Amino acid sequence: MKKILIIVGLLVIVLGGGATGFILWQKAQWQPVKLDEVGVTFMAHKLLKPGQLTEDDKKSKILYRVTQNGDKSLLITARYEDGLRLPTSLTRQELIPMLLTNIDKAYPQRFTGYKAVSTRNFDQNGHKAAELIFTYDGPAGEKVKQRFLIIDLDGNRALYLAAQAKEADFIALNKKYFNRLFGSFTFET
């Protein structure tokens, strides 16, 4: 009986240590990305290597871009827009509803085969936000699925985060990268 208790105790220690090690390893795979221009930080997987931003990217207020080609290609971009207080006052709409209305009008022309899958409004750590998931026809005729996040930073600026992949790869990439990235935003006060 004593021998069985010792074996069970050792098993618990080994399994507990292995689980703890796995959890610590998983956390170490994610690193903070700080967007100083807008006072936002989010977590990105270490395998997602951001590329160099061009001057045109910077003029377009793109702050972060990851392009991963290969077996499961993906594209992630973060950018911001400012000067939005005036249009919201002219349209007498709050920022998020105004931007969603603009998307509803512009995206069917911008993206061939555009089809909205879902839209939700929510609070992202004290900031009004919306998320739109949609599909469109990619340049090679493949179906692309995009997850698009809008965060109202201060009533005058919005942060946009887009993550997309081929529709066939989207569920796996969403689970592996996008869910944690989209849920990890913190804001400077």
Tab-separated table of C-alpha atoms in Angstrom:
chain	number	residue	atom	x	y	z
A	1	MET	CA	0.000	0.000	0.000
A	2	LYS	CA	2.833	2.336	0.897
A	3	LYS	CA	4.499	1.566	-2.444
A	4	ILE	CA	1.291	2.459	-4.343
A	5	LEU	CA	1.015	5.793	-2.493
A	6	ILE	CA	4.617	6.639	-3.378
A	7	ILE	CA	4.032	5.776	-7.053
A	8	VAL	CA	0.804	7.806	-7.157
A	9	GLY	CA	2.555	10.727	-5.438
A	10	LEU	CA	5.429	10.632	-7.935
A	11	LEU	CA	2.971	10.424	-10.811
A	12	VAL	CA	1.110	13.507	-9.539
A	13	ILE	CA	4.388	15.418	-9.207
A	14	VAL	CA	5.587	14.446	-12.689
A	15	LEU	CA	2.245	15.194	-14.368
A	16	GLY	CA	1.804	18.446	-12.441
A	17	GLY	CA	5.319	19.559	-13.328
A	18	GLY	CA	4.783	18.651	-16.976
A	19	ALA	CA	1.516	20.584	-17.135
A	20	THR	CA	3.095	23.610	-15.441
A	21	GLY	CA	6.036	23.473	-17.834
A	22	PHE	CA	3.707	23.275	-20.828
A	23	ILE	CA	1.679	26.273	-19.635
A	24	LEU	CA	4.834	28.339	-19.074
A	25	TRP	CA	6.132	27.322	-22.503
A	26	GLN	CA	2.831	28.365	-24.128
A	27	LYS	CA	2.970	31.792	-22.458
A	28	ALA	CA	6.574	32.244	-23.600
A	29	GLN	CA	5.447	31.826	-27.238
A	30	TRP	CA	3.582	35.166	-27.069
A	31	GLN	CA	5.234	38.574	-26.875
A	32	PRO	CA	3.849	42.083	-26.446
A	33	VAL	CA	3.646	44.421	-29.433
A	34	LYS	CA	3.439	48.060	-28.403
A	35	LEU	CA	1.950	50.597	-30.801
A	36	ASP	CA	3.306	53.809	-29.266
A	37	GLU	CA	1.511	56.051	-31.771
A	38	VAL	CA	-1.865	55.067	-30.317
A	39	GLY	CA	-0.964	53.858	-26.806
A	40	VAL	CA	-2.014	50.258	-27.422
A	41	THR	CA	-0.329	46.938	-26.669
A	42	PHE	CA	-1.367	43.473	-27.841
A	43	MET	CA	0.150	40.008	-27.772
A	44	ALA	CA	1.509	38.368	-30.932
A	45	HIS	CA	2.895	34.867	-31.378
A	46	LYS	CA	6.681	34.717	-31.793
A	47	LEU	CA	6.283	32.874	-35.094
A	48	LEU	CA	4.516	35.933	-36.545
A	49	LYS	CA	7.388	38.110	-37.710
A	50	PRO	CA	6.402	41.684	-38.591
A	51	GLY	CA	7.800	43.051	-41.832
A	52	GLN	CA	9.458	46.384	-42.493
A	53	LEU	CA	6.920	49.114	-43.110
A	54	THR	CA	7.349	51.176	-46.262
A	55	GLU	CA	6.945	54.938	-46.455
A	56	ASP	CA	3.542	54.377	-48.108
A	57	ASP	CA	2.555	52.123	-45.172
A	58	LYS	CA	3.525	54.853	-42.725
A	59	LYS	CA	1.575	57.471	-44.708
A	60	SER	CA	-1.425	55.118	-44.569
A	61	LYS	CA	-0.926	54.956	-40.778
A	62	ILE	CA	-0.140	51.243	-40.822
A	63	LEU	CA	1.631	50.427	-37.566
A	64	TYR	CA	2.121	46.661	-37.827
A	65	ARG	CA	2.080	44.124	-40.645
A	66	VAL	CA	2.740	40.398	-40.751
A	67	THR	CA	2.703	38.487	-44.001
A	68	GLN	CA	3.209	34.752	-43.760
A	69	ASN	CA	3.419	32.832	-47.000
A	70	GLY	CA	3.553	29.112	-47.470
A	71	ASP	CA	1.312	26.258	-46.439
A	72	LYS	CA	-1.101	28.445	-44.443
A	73	SER	CA	-0.696	32.004	-45.699
A	74	LEU	CA	-1.983	34.890	-43.612
A	75	LEU	CA	-1.923	38.658	-43.440
A	76	ILE	CA	-2.304	40.731	-40.272
A	77	THR	CA	-2.302	44.530	-40.249
A	78	ALA	CA	-2.897	47.163	-37.596
A	79	ARG	CA	-3.498	50.759	-38.580
A	80	TYR	CA	-5.264	53.800	-37.217
A	81	GLU	CA	-7.317	56.689	-38.442
A	82	ASP	CA	-7.678	60.076	-36.801
A	83	GLY	CA	-9.753	63.192	-37.346
A	84	LEU	CA	-13.004	61.274	-36.897
A	85	ARG	CA	-14.704	63.634	-34.443
A	86	LEU	CA	-15.886	65.975	-37.226
A	87	PRO	CA	-17.518	63.270	-39.392
A	88	THR	CA	-19.291	61.803	-36.355
A	89	SER	CA	-20.695	65.205	-35.434
A	90	LEU	CA	-21.788	65.844	-39.034
A	91	THR	CA	-23.532	62.463	-39.334
A	92	ARG	CA	-24.812	62.630	-35.726
A	93	GLN	CA	-23.652	59.059	-35.193
A	94	GLU	CA	-21.310	57.582	-32.670
A	95	LEU	CA	-17.941	56.532	-34.068
A	96	ILE	CA	-18.398	52.735	-34.256
A	97	PRO	CA	-21.863	52.816	-35.926
A	98	MET	CA	-20.615	55.438	-38.399
A	99	LEU	CA	-17.606	53.314	-39.362
A	100	LEU	CA	-19.752	50.180	-39.718
A	101	THR	CA	-22.162	52.085	-41.986
A	102	ASN	CA	-19.205	53.202	-44.129
A	103	ILE	CA	-17.928	49.606	-44.319
A	104	ASP	CA	-21.370	48.353	-45.385
A	105	LYS	CA	-21.271	50.815	-48.283
A	106	ALA	CA	-17.608	50.576	-49.312
A	107	TYR	CA	-16.587	46.937	-48.844
A	108	PRO	CA	-18.883	45.416	-51.499
A	109	GLN	CA	-17.100	47.649	-54.059
A	110	ARG	CA	-13.629	47.196	-52.564
A	111	PHE	CA	-13.730	43.397	-52.201
A	112	THR	CA	-14.964	41.258	-55.101
A	113	GLY	CA	-17.516	38.706	-53.907
A	114	TYR	CA	-17.815	40.426	-50.493
A	115	LYS	CA	-20.157	38.667	-48.066
A	116	ALA	CA	-20.589	39.669	-44.405
A	117	VAL	CA	-20.544	36.631	-42.114
A	118	SER	CA	-21.044	38.286	-38.721
A	119	THR	CA	-20.847	41.608	-36.899
A	120	ARG	CA	-20.742	42.221	-33.184
A	121	ASN	CA	-20.400	45.294	-30.998
A	122	PHE	CA	-18.690	44.948	-27.622
A	123	ASP	CA	-16.451	46.579	-25.049
A	124	GLN	CA	-12.681	46.025	-25.384
A	125	ASN	CA	-11.205	46.879	-21.980
A	126	GLY	CA	-13.240	50.064	-21.603
A	127	HIS	CA	-13.277	51.036	-25.283
A	128	LYS	CA	-16.214	50.647	-27.650
A	129	ALA	CA	-15.384	48.144	-30.357
A	130	ALA	CA	-16.872	46.171	-33.215
A	131	GLU	CA	-15.768	43.081	-35.059
A	132	LEU	CA	-16.751	42.168	-38.569
A	133	ILE	CA	-16.034	38.809	-40.171
A	134	PHE	CA	-16.460	38.559	-43.918
A	135	THR	CA	-15.365	36.623	-46.980
A	136	TYR	CA	-14.344	37.772	-50.437
A	137	ASP	CA	-12.768	36.423	-53.612
A	138	GLY	CA	-8.982	36.646	-53.530
A	139	PRO	CA	-6.829	37.623	-56.528
A	140	ALA	CA	-6.215	33.981	-57.521
A	141	GLY	CA	-9.914	33.132	-57.235
A	142	GLU	CA	-9.592	31.592	-53.770
A	143	LYS	CA	-12.110	32.470	-51.047
A	144	VAL	CA	-10.505	34.663	-48.345
A	145	LYS	CA	-11.906	35.158	-44.856
A	146	GLN	CA	-11.081	38.266	-42.834
A	147	ARG	CA	-11.606	39.171	-39.210
A	148	PHE	CA	-11.703	42.960	-38.846
A	149	LEU	CA	-11.645	44.737	-35.490
A	150	ILE	CA	-12.437	48.418	-34.930
A	151	ILE	CA	-11.630	50.049	-31.587
A	152	ASP	CA	-12.744	53.576	-30.690
A	153	LEU	CA	-9.635	54.950	-28.988
A	154	ASP	CA	-10.924	58.358	-27.899
A	155	GLY	CA	-13.837	59.495	-30.067
A	156	ASN	CA	-11.448	61.020	-32.601
A	157	ARG	CA	-9.209	58.043	-33.456
A	158	ALA	CA	-9.950	54.438	-34.363
A	159	LEU	CA	-7.626	51.451	-34.419
A	160	TYR	CA	-8.210	48.783	-37.052
A	161	LEU	CA	-6.846	45.259	-36.814
A	162	ALA	CA	-7.345	42.922	-39.768
A	163	ALA	CA	-6.377	39.253	-39.912
A	164	GLN	CA	-7.083	37.197	-42.984
A	165	ALA	CA	-6.323	33.850	-44.554
A	166	LYS	CA	-7.728	31.511	-47.153
A	167	GLU	CA	-11.139	30.423	-45.944
A	168	ALA	CA	-9.994	26.784	-45.858
A	169	ASP	CA	-7.165	27.702	-43.418
A	170	PHE	CA	-8.997	30.360	-41.415
A	171	ILE	CA	-10.385	28.198	-38.577
A	172	ALA	CA	-6.969	26.719	-37.751
A	173	LEU	CA	-5.175	30.084	-37.936
A	174	ASN	CA	-7.921	31.807	-35.971
A	175	LYS	CA	-7.513	29.244	-33.206
A	176	LYS	CA	-3.695	29.289	-33.305
A	177	TYR	CA	-3.078	33.054	-33.639
A	178	PHE	CA	-6.032	35.376	-34.178
A	179	ASN	CA	-8.179	34.654	-31.091
A	180	ARG	CA	-5.431	35.440	-28.588
A	181	LEU	CA	-4.192	38.430	-30.573
A	182	PHE	CA	-7.685	39.963	-30.875
A	183	GLY	CA	-8.450	39.445	-27.181
A	184	SER	CA	-5.201	40.797	-25.767
A	185	PHE	CA	-5.474	44.578	-26.222
A	186	THR	CA	-4.470	46.858	-23.370
A	187	PHE	CA	-4.555	50.636	-23.448
A	188	GLU	CA	-2.410	53.316	-21.842
A	189	THR	CA	-4.404	55.581	-19.585
